[in-house]
């Protein structure tokens, strides 16, 4: 018998534990590792600071009399307080590094740390966008090299590097289409853009931002574009189509070439939303399919981290027909010397050529370019192909394993994501959102819910190639058990979920009805009442 | 392949479970002649090889910290506390998605709420959103928002607006047939904006400090705009200036857009940066981008969610206020941490350190023969007229290891009278020794 049996007990006493588990109310409100954290504004005060700065001379004031005299209202924290504040906040987040993050259409794959390391090399991270070209040759070469990879992978002749995210790339592509129509003298006439009902919200929003009107292309019942219905909608007032491929139902558009031909025959252009490129990168070249423009979300396919909502990067490849309208600036290379074409003035054509103009102050998301190139070089031609195949394999495996209890919306095989609807929950009282919230208690980030809009209560699962078979099996087992529990009438537990997350379900309706978008000091809050 | 967990036996087992003969059976919908295309690309490489190759490219650039550095014009070299980069690399922040499931994203949501509060306070506005891509795209969005609010078509750009911001705004506005009027770009900030505002003017866009570094008092132009029913959009490309200068809100701005790179974010050759976007409470339903709001959970505890999404593309589609989806999430975190470490006291001191650096640099340079300081007022950036072509001078000084500033021709290529202009920024990172080196090298170049 060891000493411990007389002293500190090393095994939990049975009995009371289980019943107590959820009822214990702690004094602090904390639950062991789950620590409540106030807003920095409630913790710090206006004199607090976590930086040491040199003393001022106090000799200068050339601010033109526009000095800031009023209190700004920004409390500061010392370094240990700040560190603890943000680390505690971090612990209230789910993340890919913790477990599967099967958000369909979002490609939450592993983010290699080599990418973070190289992006932080001072030559990239500490380089000014307006540094003289002679001081930025390596950066320009990197952009040019990444452009080469992107053009080769897509089989397209040109790429605009400056778009800041997918939606910005859409804007770039649709602007190029508009510019091309203007050059043809048809911009006033061609005002309609067609996009499937299953399209991501950014597609119609982008088209309208470019001054187009959007019309829906009906589906064909198999989760794809109805080619005949599309043809009927085409005409000489159509600027182009926006079609996602692989599409948002997780399927490859079988008629892709016929779709492209039909649009081109009608004088329009084909914008392809490339958000789902992860299914085919290194396997299929969109340029072989008749695409005129396509954005690539580097923060999806090429592993740059999502960072809780960005930053992203959306380089946009362009066909021969649209390339002349590419935005400024762009990199060019002559005799091994790189330069940045930033203005119409430097461009060959006297009048500045046909460029659609400038999309952002500088040259795009350089920090993301470094990460993406690091990823591409690591995988290489063979690894990118394998990654796409594994992504598709994983999604089909999930589809195969879940179809006994859940309802796939369309016939497989799927591409890199599997779409289910809520038919399997019929008459259970459990809805898609309840199912998703119950996944949280099981330790998973839910799949994309209620998108695409073409099926009822959509659940779009994208496992990505980063999940091992073991992880996928556990995930599928968990979902199957949830589906069984829903069918067995355990509705209430679904409605109550999540119970183990840092917060229970949040009242989004109240948030929107009475928007509180910032902290205000208690006095003013009272005075305002 | 280090990023892929499966071995071939597992792949085969999974194919069997699916009932597929081989992997290409899953790609059956792809036109056969397009499948398994050939690619002229190298095969995979180890960490060491990739790091070496990219390290070689990085070494061909001159980092700002490598020597005397005076470039600004919309992106600024500041010291970033070590804590910032540590925290933003935590897995829970770095590898999370947009907080669509708020119960397991309170970390992200709470810092967004703190960020919005900080930006609103800094700009002197009532509300701020959770970020735009950068200051320039925020500027374009502000012009579109002003058009929606006023239902007017003309947008007036001040001559002191960063030309790239003007270009981005023009690109966005021309698409919807808005009229864009550019006020003359005079280095001395002389322009009569009030006279150019008419009954069709949706907004006037004014930057302070302007692109030449002049500090602008926005109060008169705000009054002139409001008298005609137009909005004032204020642009701030150097957010640190708000620690020393009156906030645009206090001066009457209706929308404030800014570049937040200076706090927490590196130069990164132009991106990723973080666009600040703030306005009055009454305009929130016309705002672009994500908003984080406070609410309670089922147990009555305070929590945060993304809110007012009926403005956004995923709900409103073709009627959305903007197409923006992914924004600058992690850059807002870097901004928030840096701002929290500074606090009000730290920010004010940092701002004045910048101002003092610039004053000392200006005084030293203005003594050189062939150098004329053109600003009456400035914060941490000013414009010089040199006796020689500034682009050539900058190249020469770069050869001497001094990154001297932005030549006028880089921003205003069509303007002959801008060729001798040099825009010089000096932040807290500039040492007395840097100023001395710059001064002697510039004197040499001009002699
Ligand atoms: C299908 C699709 N298109 C476009 C986008 C927009 O991309 P981003 O968020 O990078 O702007 C997304 C991202 O969620 C998407 O899933």
Short mmCIF file of C-alpha atoms in Angstrom, two decimals, chain A residues 187-428:
data_model
loop_
_atom_site.label_atom_id
_atom_site.label_comp_id
_atom_site.label_asym_id
_atom_site.label_seq_id
_atom_site.Cartn_x
_atom_site.Cartn_y
_atom_site.Cartn_z
CA UNK A 187 -21.99 47.71 -71.72
CA UNK A 188 -25.22 49.68 -71.87
CA UNK A 189 -27.09 46.82 -73.44
CA UNK A 190 -25.66 43.86 -71.52
CA UNK A 191 -26.99 44.47 -68.03
CA UNK A 192 -28.11 41.03 -66.85
CA UNK A 193 -25.97 38.56 -64.95
CA UNK A 194 -27.20 35.02 -64.38
CA UNK A 195 -26.31 33.02 -61.28
CA UNK A 196 -27.74 29.76 -59.91
CA UNK A 197 -30.07 29.87 -56.93
CA UNK A 198 -27.44 27.91 -55.04
CA UNK A 199 -24.87 30.71 -55.48
CA UNK A 200 -23.04 32.17 -52.52
CA UNK A 201 -24.43 35.54 -51.40
CA UNK A 202 -21.32 37.36 -52.54
CA UNK A 203 -22.13 36.52 -56.20
CA UNK A 204 -25.39 38.48 -56.50
CA UNK A 205 -24.02 41.20 -54.20
CA UNK A 206 -20.96 41.59 -56.44
CA UNK A 207 -22.96 41.71 -59.64
CA UNK A 208 -25.12 44.49 -58.23
CA UNK A 209 -22.07 46.37 -56.99
CA UNK A 210 -20.91 46.35 -60.62
CA UNK A 211 -24.21 47.82 -61.76
CA UNK A 212 -25.67 44.59 -63.16
CA UNK A 213 -29.07 43.04 -62.50
CA UNK A 214 -29.05 39.46 -61.23
CA UNK A 215 -31.34 36.68 -62.32
CA UNK A 216 -31.45 33.17 -60.98
CA UNK A 217 -30.66 30.13 -63.12
CA UNK A 218 -32.90 27.22 -62.06
CA UNK A 219 -31.39 23.93 -60.93
CA UNK A 220 -31.88 20.66 -62.79
CA UNK A 221 -32.97 18.55 -59.83
CA UNK A 222 -29.58 16.85 -59.49
CA UNK A 223 -27.99 19.84 -57.74
CA UNK A 224 -26.61 21.32 -60.92
CA UNK A 225 -27.39 24.10 -63.41
CA UNK A 226 -30.29 23.32 -65.75
CA UNK A 227 -28.56 23.81 -69.11
CA UNK A 228 -31.75 24.18 -71.13
CA UNK A 229 -33.20 26.69 -68.66
CA UNK A 230 -29.94 28.63 -68.82
CA UNK A 231 -30.03 28.73 -72.60
CA UNK A 232 -33.53 30.14 -72.50
CA UNK A 233 -32.41 32.97 -70.27
CA UNK A 234 -29.41 33.89 -72.41
CA UNK A 235 -29.71 36.78 -74.82
CA UNK A 236 -27.93 39.83 -76.14
CA UNK A 237 -28.61 41.67 -72.90
CA UNK A 238 -26.63 39.16 -70.83
CA UNK A 239 -23.21 40.26 -69.62
CA UNK A 240 -22.28 36.88 -68.24
CA UNK A 241 -22.90 34.13 -65.74
CA UNK A 242 -21.48 33.49 -62.29
CA UNK A 243 -21.27 29.78 -61.68
CA UNK A 244 -19.41 28.08 -58.85
CA UNK A 245 -17.59 24.92 -59.86
CA UNK A 246 -17.36 22.55 -58.08
CA UNK A 247 -20.65 24.05 -57.01
CA UNK A 248 -22.07 24.88 -53.60
CA UNK A 249 -23.94 21.58 -53.44
CA UNK A 250 -20.55 19.91 -53.53
CA UNK A 251 -20.99 18.67 -57.09
CA UNK A 252 -19.07 19.10 -60.31
CA UNK A 253 -21.09 20.82 -63.05
CA UNK A 254 -21.14 18.01 -65.60
CA UNK A 255 -22.25 20.32 -68.38
CA UNK A 256 -19.58 22.88 -67.62
CA UNK A 257 -18.28 23.08 -71.18
CA UNK A 258 -21.74 23.28 -72.70
CA UNK A 259 -22.55 26.03 -70.20
CA UNK A 260 -19.42 27.94 -71.18
CA UNK A 261 -20.13 27.51 -74.90
CA UNK A 262 -23.72 28.67 -74.52
CA UNK A 263 -22.66 31.82 -72.70
CA UNK A 264 -19.90 32.58 -75.17
CA UNK A 265 -22.23 31.99 -78.13
CA UNK A 266 -24.59 34.53 -76.60
CA UNK A 267 -21.73 37.04 -76.36
CA UNK A 268 -21.37 36.84 -72.58
CA UNK A 269 -18.54 35.88 -70.25
CA UNK A 270 -18.17 33.06 -67.75
CA UNK A 271 -17.22 34.06 -64.20
CA UNK A 272 -16.40 30.97 -62.19
CA UNK A 273 -16.48 31.26 -58.40
CA UNK A 274 -13.35 29.34 -57.42
CA UNK A 275 -14.09 29.02 -53.70
CA UNK A 276 -14.20 25.26 -54.12
CA UNK A 277 -10.94 24.89 -56.02
CA UNK A 278 -9.67 22.59 -53.28
CA UNK A 279 -11.50 19.68 -54.90
CA UNK A 280 -9.60 19.93 -58.17
CA UNK A 281 -6.34 21.83 -57.66
CA UNK A 282 -3.53 19.89 -59.30
CA UNK A 283 -6.06 17.63 -60.99
CA UNK A 284 -8.16 19.78 -63.35
CA UNK A 285 -7.40 23.13 -65.01
CA UNK A 286 -10.41 25.47 -65.04
CA UNK A 287 -8.89 27.01 -68.17
CA UNK A 288 -9.70 23.76 -69.97
CA UNK A 289 -13.36 24.23 -69.16
CA UNK A 290 -14.08 27.59 -70.80
CA UNK A 291 -13.76 29.90 -67.82
CA UNK A 292 -13.08 33.64 -68.39
CA UNK A 293 -12.39 34.70 -64.81
CA UNK A 294 -12.08 32.92 -61.48
CA UNK A 295 -10.99 34.02 -58.05
CA UNK A 296 -8.92 31.77 -55.86
CA UNK A 297 -9.33 32.04 -52.10
CA UNK A 298 -5.76 31.59 -50.88
CA UNK A 299 -7.26 31.34 -47.38
CA UNK A 300 -9.16 28.23 -48.42
CA UNK A 301 -7.35 26.18 -51.04
CA UNK A 302 -3.83 27.31 -50.21
CA UNK A 303 -3.95 27.07 -46.43
CA UNK A 304 -3.45 30.65 -45.31
CA UNK A 305 -5.18 30.91 -41.92
CA UNK A 306 -8.71 32.27 -41.65
CA UNK A 307 -7.74 34.15 -38.51
CA UNK A 308 -11.28 34.33 -37.14
CA UNK A 309 -12.61 36.02 -40.28
CA UNK A 310 -9.64 37.13 -42.31
CA UNK A 311 -7.42 38.37 -43.74
CA UNK A 312 -7.87 36.47 -46.97
CA UNK A 313 -6.54 36.92 -50.47
CA UNK A 314 -8.40 36.52 -53.76
CA UNK A 315 -6.09 36.52 -56.78
CA UNK A 316 -8.24 36.33 -59.89
CA UNK A 317 -7.20 34.50 -63.04
CA UNK A 318 -8.32 35.94 -66.35
CA UNK A 319 -8.74 34.56 -69.86
CA UNK A 320 -7.12 36.00 -72.97
CA UNK A 321 -10.32 37.98 -73.58
CA UNK A 322 -10.27 39.66 -70.17
CA UNK A 323 -6.54 39.94 -69.51
CA UNK A 324 -6.18 43.40 -71.14
CA UNK A 325 -8.55 44.80 -68.54
CA UNK A 326 -6.62 43.56 -65.50
CA UNK A 327 -6.33 45.99 -62.60
CA UNK A 328 -3.26 47.98 -61.61
CA UNK A 329 -0.73 47.48 -60.25
CA UNK A 330 0.94 44.40 -61.70
CA UNK A 331 4.44 42.99 -61.73
CA UNK A 332 6.46 42.77 -64.90
CA UNK A 333 9.89 41.34 -65.51
CA UNK A 334 12.50 42.25 -68.08
CA UNK A 335 16.01 40.80 -68.22
CA UNK A 336 15.69 39.48 -64.69
CA UNK A 337 14.72 42.89 -63.30
CA UNK A 338 11.28 43.12 -61.77
CA UNK A 339 9.15 46.21 -61.80
CA UNK A 340 5.73 47.22 -60.64
CA UNK A 341 3.41 48.80 -63.16
CA UNK A 342 1.45 51.09 -60.89
CA UNK A 343 -0.02 53.77 -63.04
CA UNK A 344 -1.54 54.29 -66.43
CA UNK A 345 1.41 56.54 -67.12
CA UNK A 346 3.89 53.68 -66.99
CA UNK A 347 1.71 51.38 -69.03
CA UNK A 348 2.64 50.88 -72.68
CA UNK A 349 -0.51 52.36 -74.17
CA UNK A 350 -0.64 56.14 -74.42
CA UNK A 351 -4.08 56.42 -72.88
CA UNK A 352 -3.19 53.90 -70.21
CA UNK A 353 -4.72 50.98 -72.03
CA UNK A 354 -7.89 49.28 -70.96
CA UNK A 355 -7.19 48.55 -67.30
CA UNK A 356 -10.22 48.49 -65.04
CA UNK A 357 -8.30 50.65 -62.57
CA UNK A 358 -7.08 50.18 -59.04
CA UNK A 359 -8.75 47.89 -56.48
CA UNK A 360 -6.70 48.68 -53.39
CA UNK A 361 -4.08 51.14 -52.19
CA UNK A 362 -1.16 48.78 -52.66
CA UNK A 363 -0.35 45.46 -54.31
CA UNK A 364 -2.50 42.90 -52.56
CA UNK A 365 -2.09 40.58 -49.59
CA UNK A 366 1.66 40.02 -49.69
CA UNK A 367 1.64 38.30 -46.30
CA UNK A 368 -0.80 35.75 -47.69
CA UNK A 369 1.20 35.38 -50.90
CA UNK A 370 4.26 34.24 -48.98
CA UNK A 371 2.22 31.71 -47.00
CA UNK A 372 0.43 30.37 -50.08
CA UNK A 373 3.65 29.96 -52.05
CA UNK A 374 5.24 28.20 -49.10
CA UNK A 375 2.29 25.81 -49.04
CA UNK A 376 2.38 25.20 -52.78
CA UNK A 377 6.11 24.55 -52.83
CA UNK A 378 5.77 22.19 -49.87
CA UNK A 379 3.06 20.16 -51.58
CA UNK A 380 4.37 20.51 -55.09
CA UNK A 381 2.64 19.17 -58.17
CA UNK A 382 2.30 15.67 -56.70
CA UNK A 383 1.17 16.80 -53.25
CA UNK A 384 -1.46 19.23 -54.50
CA UNK A 385 -3.00 16.48 -56.60
CA UNK A 386 -2.94 14.10 -53.65
CA UNK A 387 -4.47 16.76 -51.39
CA UNK A 388 -7.38 17.30 -53.77
CA UNK A 389 -7.91 13.57 -54.09
CA UNK A 390 -7.86 13.12 -50.32
CA UNK A 391 -10.29 16.02 -49.85
CA UNK A 392 -12.71 14.39 -52.28
CA UNK A 393 -12.10 10.96 -50.78
CA UNK A 394 -12.85 12.23 -47.27
CA UNK A 395 -16.09 13.92 -48.30
CA UNK A 396 -17.28 10.81 -50.10
CA UNK A 397 -16.36 8.69 -47.11
CA UNK A 398 -18.45 10.92 -44.86
CA UNK A 399 -21.29 10.77 -47.36
CA UNK A 400 -21.12 6.97 -47.47
CA UNK A 401 -20.95 6.59 -43.73
CA UNK A 402 -23.73 9.04 -42.87
CA UNK A 403 -26.31 8.15 -45.48
CA UNK A 404 -27.82 5.37 -43.37
CA UNK A 405 -29.13 7.86 -40.82
CA UNK A 406 -28.98 11.25 -42.54
CA UNK A 407 -30.42 12.38 -45.85
CA UNK A 408 -27.99 13.37 -48.62
CA UNK A 409 -29.66 15.92 -50.86
CA UNK A 410 -28.28 14.58 -54.11
CA UNK A 411 -26.85 11.45 -55.63
CA UNK A 412 -23.06 11.03 -55.21
CA UNK A 413 -20.25 10.92 -55.79
CA UNK A 414 -19.67 14.38 -54.41
CA UNK A 415 -16.58 16.49 -54.70
CA UNK A 416 -14.88 17.85 -51.55
CA UNK A 417 -18.06 18.47 -49.56
CA UNK A 418 -21.21 16.49 -48.85
CA UNK A 419 -24.62 18.14 -48.69
CA UNK A 420 -27.40 16.88 -46.43
CA UNK A 421 -30.83 18.33 -45.77
CA UNK A 422 -33.19 18.03 -42.82
CA UNK A 423 -35.53 15.32 -44.13
CA UNK A 424 -34.07 12.84 -41.64
CA UNK A 425 -35.22 15.15 -38.86
CA UNK A 426 -38.79 15.27 -40.13
CA UNK A 427 -41.31 15.04 -37.29
CA UNK A 428 -38.57 14.91 -34.66
#
